[in-house]
Tab-separated table of C-alpha atoms in Angstrom:
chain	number	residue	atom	x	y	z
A	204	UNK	CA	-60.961	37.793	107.409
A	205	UNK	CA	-57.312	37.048	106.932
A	206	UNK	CA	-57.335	34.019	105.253
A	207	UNK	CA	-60.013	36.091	102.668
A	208	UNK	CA	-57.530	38.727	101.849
A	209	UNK	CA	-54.720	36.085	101.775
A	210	UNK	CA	-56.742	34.166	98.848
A	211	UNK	CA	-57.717	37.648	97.453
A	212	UNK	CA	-53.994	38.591	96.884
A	213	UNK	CA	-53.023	34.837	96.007
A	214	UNK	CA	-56.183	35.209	93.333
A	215	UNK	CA	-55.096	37.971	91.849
A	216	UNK	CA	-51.285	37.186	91.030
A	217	UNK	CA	-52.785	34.029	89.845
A	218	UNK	CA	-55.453	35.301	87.866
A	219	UNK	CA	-52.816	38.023	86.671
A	220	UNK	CA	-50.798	34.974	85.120
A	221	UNK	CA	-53.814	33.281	83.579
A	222	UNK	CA	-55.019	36.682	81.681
A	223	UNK	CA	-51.702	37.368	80.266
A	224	UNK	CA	-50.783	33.649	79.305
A	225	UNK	CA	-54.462	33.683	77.690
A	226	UNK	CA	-54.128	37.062	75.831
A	227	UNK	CA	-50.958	36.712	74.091
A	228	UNK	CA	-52.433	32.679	73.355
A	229	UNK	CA	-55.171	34.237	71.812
A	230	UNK	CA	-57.599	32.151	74.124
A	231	UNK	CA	-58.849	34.955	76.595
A	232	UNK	CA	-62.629	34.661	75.464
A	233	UNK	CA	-62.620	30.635	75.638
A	234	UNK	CA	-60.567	30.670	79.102
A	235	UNK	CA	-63.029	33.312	80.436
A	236	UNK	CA	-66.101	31.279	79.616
A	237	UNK	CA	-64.817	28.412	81.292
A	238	UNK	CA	-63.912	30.466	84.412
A	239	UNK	CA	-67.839	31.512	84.225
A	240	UNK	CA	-68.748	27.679	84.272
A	241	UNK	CA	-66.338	26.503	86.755
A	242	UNK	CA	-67.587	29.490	88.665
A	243	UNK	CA	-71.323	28.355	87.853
A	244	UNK	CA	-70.593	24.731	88.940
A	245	UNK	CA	-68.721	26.061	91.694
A	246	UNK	CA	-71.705	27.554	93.103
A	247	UNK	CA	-74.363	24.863	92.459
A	248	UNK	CA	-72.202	21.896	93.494
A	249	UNK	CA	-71.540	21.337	97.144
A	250	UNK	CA	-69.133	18.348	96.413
A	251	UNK	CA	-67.046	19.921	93.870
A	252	UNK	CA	-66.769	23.134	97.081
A	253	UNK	CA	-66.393	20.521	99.219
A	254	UNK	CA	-63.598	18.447	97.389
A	255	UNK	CA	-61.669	22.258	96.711
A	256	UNK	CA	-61.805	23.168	100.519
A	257	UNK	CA	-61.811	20.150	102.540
A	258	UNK	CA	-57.881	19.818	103.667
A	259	UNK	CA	-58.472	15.844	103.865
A	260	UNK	CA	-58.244	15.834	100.037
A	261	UNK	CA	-54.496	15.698	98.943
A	262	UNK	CA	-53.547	17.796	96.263
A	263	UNK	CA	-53.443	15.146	93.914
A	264	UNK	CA	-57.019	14.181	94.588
A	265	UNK	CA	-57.378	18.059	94.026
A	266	UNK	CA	-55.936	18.138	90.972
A	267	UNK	CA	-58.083	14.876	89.640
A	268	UNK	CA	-60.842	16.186	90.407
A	269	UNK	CA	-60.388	19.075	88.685
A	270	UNK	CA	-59.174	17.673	85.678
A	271	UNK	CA	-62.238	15.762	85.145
A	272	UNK	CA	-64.946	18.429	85.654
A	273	UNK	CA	-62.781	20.083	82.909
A	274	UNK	CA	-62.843	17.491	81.071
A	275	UNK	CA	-66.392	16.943	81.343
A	276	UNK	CA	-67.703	20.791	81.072
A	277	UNK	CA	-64.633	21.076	77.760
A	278	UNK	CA	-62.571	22.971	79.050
A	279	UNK	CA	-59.849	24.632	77.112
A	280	UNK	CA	-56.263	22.686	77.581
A	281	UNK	CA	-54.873	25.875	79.361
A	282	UNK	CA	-57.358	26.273	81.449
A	283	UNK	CA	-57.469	22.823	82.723
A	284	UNK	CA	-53.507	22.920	83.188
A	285	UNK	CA	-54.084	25.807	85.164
A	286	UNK	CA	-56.556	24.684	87.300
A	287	UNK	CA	-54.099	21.285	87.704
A	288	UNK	CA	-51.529	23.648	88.883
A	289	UNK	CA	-53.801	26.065	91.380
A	290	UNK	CA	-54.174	22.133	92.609
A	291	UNK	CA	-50.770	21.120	93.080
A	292	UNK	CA	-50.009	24.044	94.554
A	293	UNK	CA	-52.668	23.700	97.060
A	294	UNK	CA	-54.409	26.685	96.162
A	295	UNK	CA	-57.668	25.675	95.392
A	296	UNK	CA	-59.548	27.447	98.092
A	297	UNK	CA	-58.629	30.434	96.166
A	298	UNK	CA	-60.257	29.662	92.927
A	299	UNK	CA	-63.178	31.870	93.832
A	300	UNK	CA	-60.927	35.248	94.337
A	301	UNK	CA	-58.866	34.317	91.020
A	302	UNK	CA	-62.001	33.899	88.995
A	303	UNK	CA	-63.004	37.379	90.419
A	304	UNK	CA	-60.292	39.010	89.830
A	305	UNK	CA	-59.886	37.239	86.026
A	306	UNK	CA	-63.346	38.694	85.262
A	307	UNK	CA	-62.743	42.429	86.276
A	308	UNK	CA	-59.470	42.301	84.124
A	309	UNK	CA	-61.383	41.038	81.149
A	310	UNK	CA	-63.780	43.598	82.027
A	311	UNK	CA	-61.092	45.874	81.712
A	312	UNK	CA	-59.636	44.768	78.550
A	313	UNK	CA	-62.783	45.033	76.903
A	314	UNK	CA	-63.664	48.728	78.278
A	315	UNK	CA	-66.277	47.125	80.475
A	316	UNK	CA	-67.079	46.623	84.126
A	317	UNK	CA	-68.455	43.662	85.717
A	318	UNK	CA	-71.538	43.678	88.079
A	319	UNK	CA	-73.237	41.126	90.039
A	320	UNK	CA	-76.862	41.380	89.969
A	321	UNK	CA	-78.925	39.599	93.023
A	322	UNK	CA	-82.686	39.951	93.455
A	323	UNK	CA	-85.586	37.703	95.178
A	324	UNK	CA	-86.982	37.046	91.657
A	325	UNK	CA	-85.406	36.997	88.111
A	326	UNK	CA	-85.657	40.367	86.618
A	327	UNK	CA	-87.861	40.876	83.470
A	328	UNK	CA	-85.859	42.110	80.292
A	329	UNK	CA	-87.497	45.882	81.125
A	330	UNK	CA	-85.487	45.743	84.573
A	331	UNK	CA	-82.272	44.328	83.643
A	332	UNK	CA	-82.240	47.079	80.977
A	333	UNK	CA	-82.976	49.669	83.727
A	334	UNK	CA	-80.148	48.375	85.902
A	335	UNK	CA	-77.879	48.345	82.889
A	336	UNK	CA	-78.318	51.980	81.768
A	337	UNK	CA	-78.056	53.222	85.810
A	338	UNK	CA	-74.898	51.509	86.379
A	339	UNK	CA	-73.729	52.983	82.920
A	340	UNK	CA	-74.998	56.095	83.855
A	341	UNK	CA	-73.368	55.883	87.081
A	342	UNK	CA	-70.376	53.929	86.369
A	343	UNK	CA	-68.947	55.426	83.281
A	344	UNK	CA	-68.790	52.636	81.811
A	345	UNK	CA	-71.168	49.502	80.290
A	346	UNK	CA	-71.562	47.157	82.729
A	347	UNK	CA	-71.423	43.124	81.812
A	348	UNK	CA	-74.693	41.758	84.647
A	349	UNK	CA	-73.993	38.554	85.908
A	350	UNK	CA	-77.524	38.033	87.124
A	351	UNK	CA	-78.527	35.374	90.363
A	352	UNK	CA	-81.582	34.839	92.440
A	353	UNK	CA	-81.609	34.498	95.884
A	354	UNK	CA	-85.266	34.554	97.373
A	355	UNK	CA	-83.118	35.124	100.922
A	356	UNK	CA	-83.127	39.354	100.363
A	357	UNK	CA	-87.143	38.996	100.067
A	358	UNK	CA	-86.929	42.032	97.892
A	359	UNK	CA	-85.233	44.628	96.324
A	360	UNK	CA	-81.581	44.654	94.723
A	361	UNK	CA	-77.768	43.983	95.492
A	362	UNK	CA	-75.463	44.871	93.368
A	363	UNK	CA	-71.634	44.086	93.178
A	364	UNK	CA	-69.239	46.044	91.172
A	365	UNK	CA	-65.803	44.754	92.431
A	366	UNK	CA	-65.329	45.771	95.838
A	367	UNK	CA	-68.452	47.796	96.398
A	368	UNK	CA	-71.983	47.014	97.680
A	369	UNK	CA	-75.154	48.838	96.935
A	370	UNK	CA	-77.574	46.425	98.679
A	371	UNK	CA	-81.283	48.104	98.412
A	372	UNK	CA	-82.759	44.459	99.601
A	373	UNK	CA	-85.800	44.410	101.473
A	374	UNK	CA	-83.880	42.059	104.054
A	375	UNK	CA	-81.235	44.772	104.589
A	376	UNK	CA	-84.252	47.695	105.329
A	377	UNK	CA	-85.715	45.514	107.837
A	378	UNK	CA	-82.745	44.314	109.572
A	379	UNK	CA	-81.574	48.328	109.569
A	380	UNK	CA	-85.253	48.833	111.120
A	381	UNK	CA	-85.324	46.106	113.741
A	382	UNK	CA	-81.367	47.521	114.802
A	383	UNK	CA	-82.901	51.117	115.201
A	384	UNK	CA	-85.957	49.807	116.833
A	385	UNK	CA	-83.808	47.666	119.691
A	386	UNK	CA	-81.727	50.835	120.098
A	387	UNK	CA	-84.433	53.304	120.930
C-alpha cells in the first residue's frame, strides 16, 4: 500500500507538470486524449503492463517501448517526450496514478468531474443518462463517464469519482451477505 501512495504522489507532481506544460502549449485536449489511449492500451495489453512494470526491462528498453506505441497510436510530440522521460526516470510504474490524476485536473479546468462507470453489462443510452444526471445531482457538478464492463460484479454499479467508491454491485451484496452469515 506504500509503494501505491508513493506512485500516487510521484503521479501527481508529474501529471502536475504535464497539465501546465500542455495548457500554456495550447495542447491540453490532444495530450489528454492520448493519456485516454495510452490508458486504454494500458488496460487491454498485458505486454505493454508487463514491459512498464517488469524491473528486468532497463529504462532504455522502457523508454523504446514507449516511444513506439506513441508512435504507432500518434501521439502528440509532447506527450511522447514525456512519456520518454517518466521512462528514463524509471517511473513508469506510475503512469497509471499520473494519468489519474491528469484527468481530474482537466476535469477541473473544464468545470467537470470525472467518474468511472463499471457494470456487468454495457449500459443502454437511458441508463448512462440516469447515472449522469444522479452524479450531477449529487456531485454539483457534470460528470465526464468513463464507462467499462466487467461481467466479474455480476450486477449492479461501481462508480469512481476520484478517491471515492460507491460500489452497489451484486458481487459486493453477496460477499457483505456471506460475511454476516459466517458471523452469526
Amino acid at each position: 500500500m506504500a509503494d501505491d501512495s508513493k506512485n500516487n504522489d510521484v503521479g501527481q507532481r508529474y501529471a502536475q507538470a504535464l497539465f501546465e506544460l500542455a495548457r500554456d502549449g495550447g495542447s491540453l485536449a490532444q495530450v489528454e486524449a492520448d493519456l485516454k489511449g495510452l490508458k486504454s492500451l494500458y488496460r487491454e495489453s498485458a505486454d505493454l503492463r508487463r514491459l512498464l512494470i517488469a524491473p528486468g526491462f532497463g529504462a532504455e528498453d522502457k523508454a523504446k517501448g514507449l516511444d513506439a506505441v506513441g508512435a504507432a497510436a500518434g501521439f502528440d510530440a509532447m506527450t511522447r517526450k514525456f512519456m520518454g522521460l517518466l521512462a528514463r526516470n524509471r517511473r513508469t510504474t506510475a503512469i497509471p496514478a499520473v494519468i489519474a490524476a491528469f484527468e481530474r485536473m482537466a476535469a477541473e479546468h473544464r468545470g467537470t468531474v470525472s467518474a468511472e462507470v463499471v457494470s456487468a453489462v454495457p449500459l443502454t443510452a437511458a441508463q448512462l443518462q440516469a447515472v449522469t444526471a444522479s452524479l450531477r445531482s449529487s456531485l454539483g457538478k457534470l460528470p465526464e463517464l468513463e464507462t467499462r464492463v466487467d461481467p466479474a460484479i455480476l450486477g449492479g454499479l461501481k462508480v469512481r469519482v476520484g478517491s471515492r467508491l460507491f460500489d452497489a454491485s451484486l458481487k459486493t451484496r453477496l460477499d457483505q451477505m456471506k460475511y454476516a452469515l459466517k458471523r452469526a
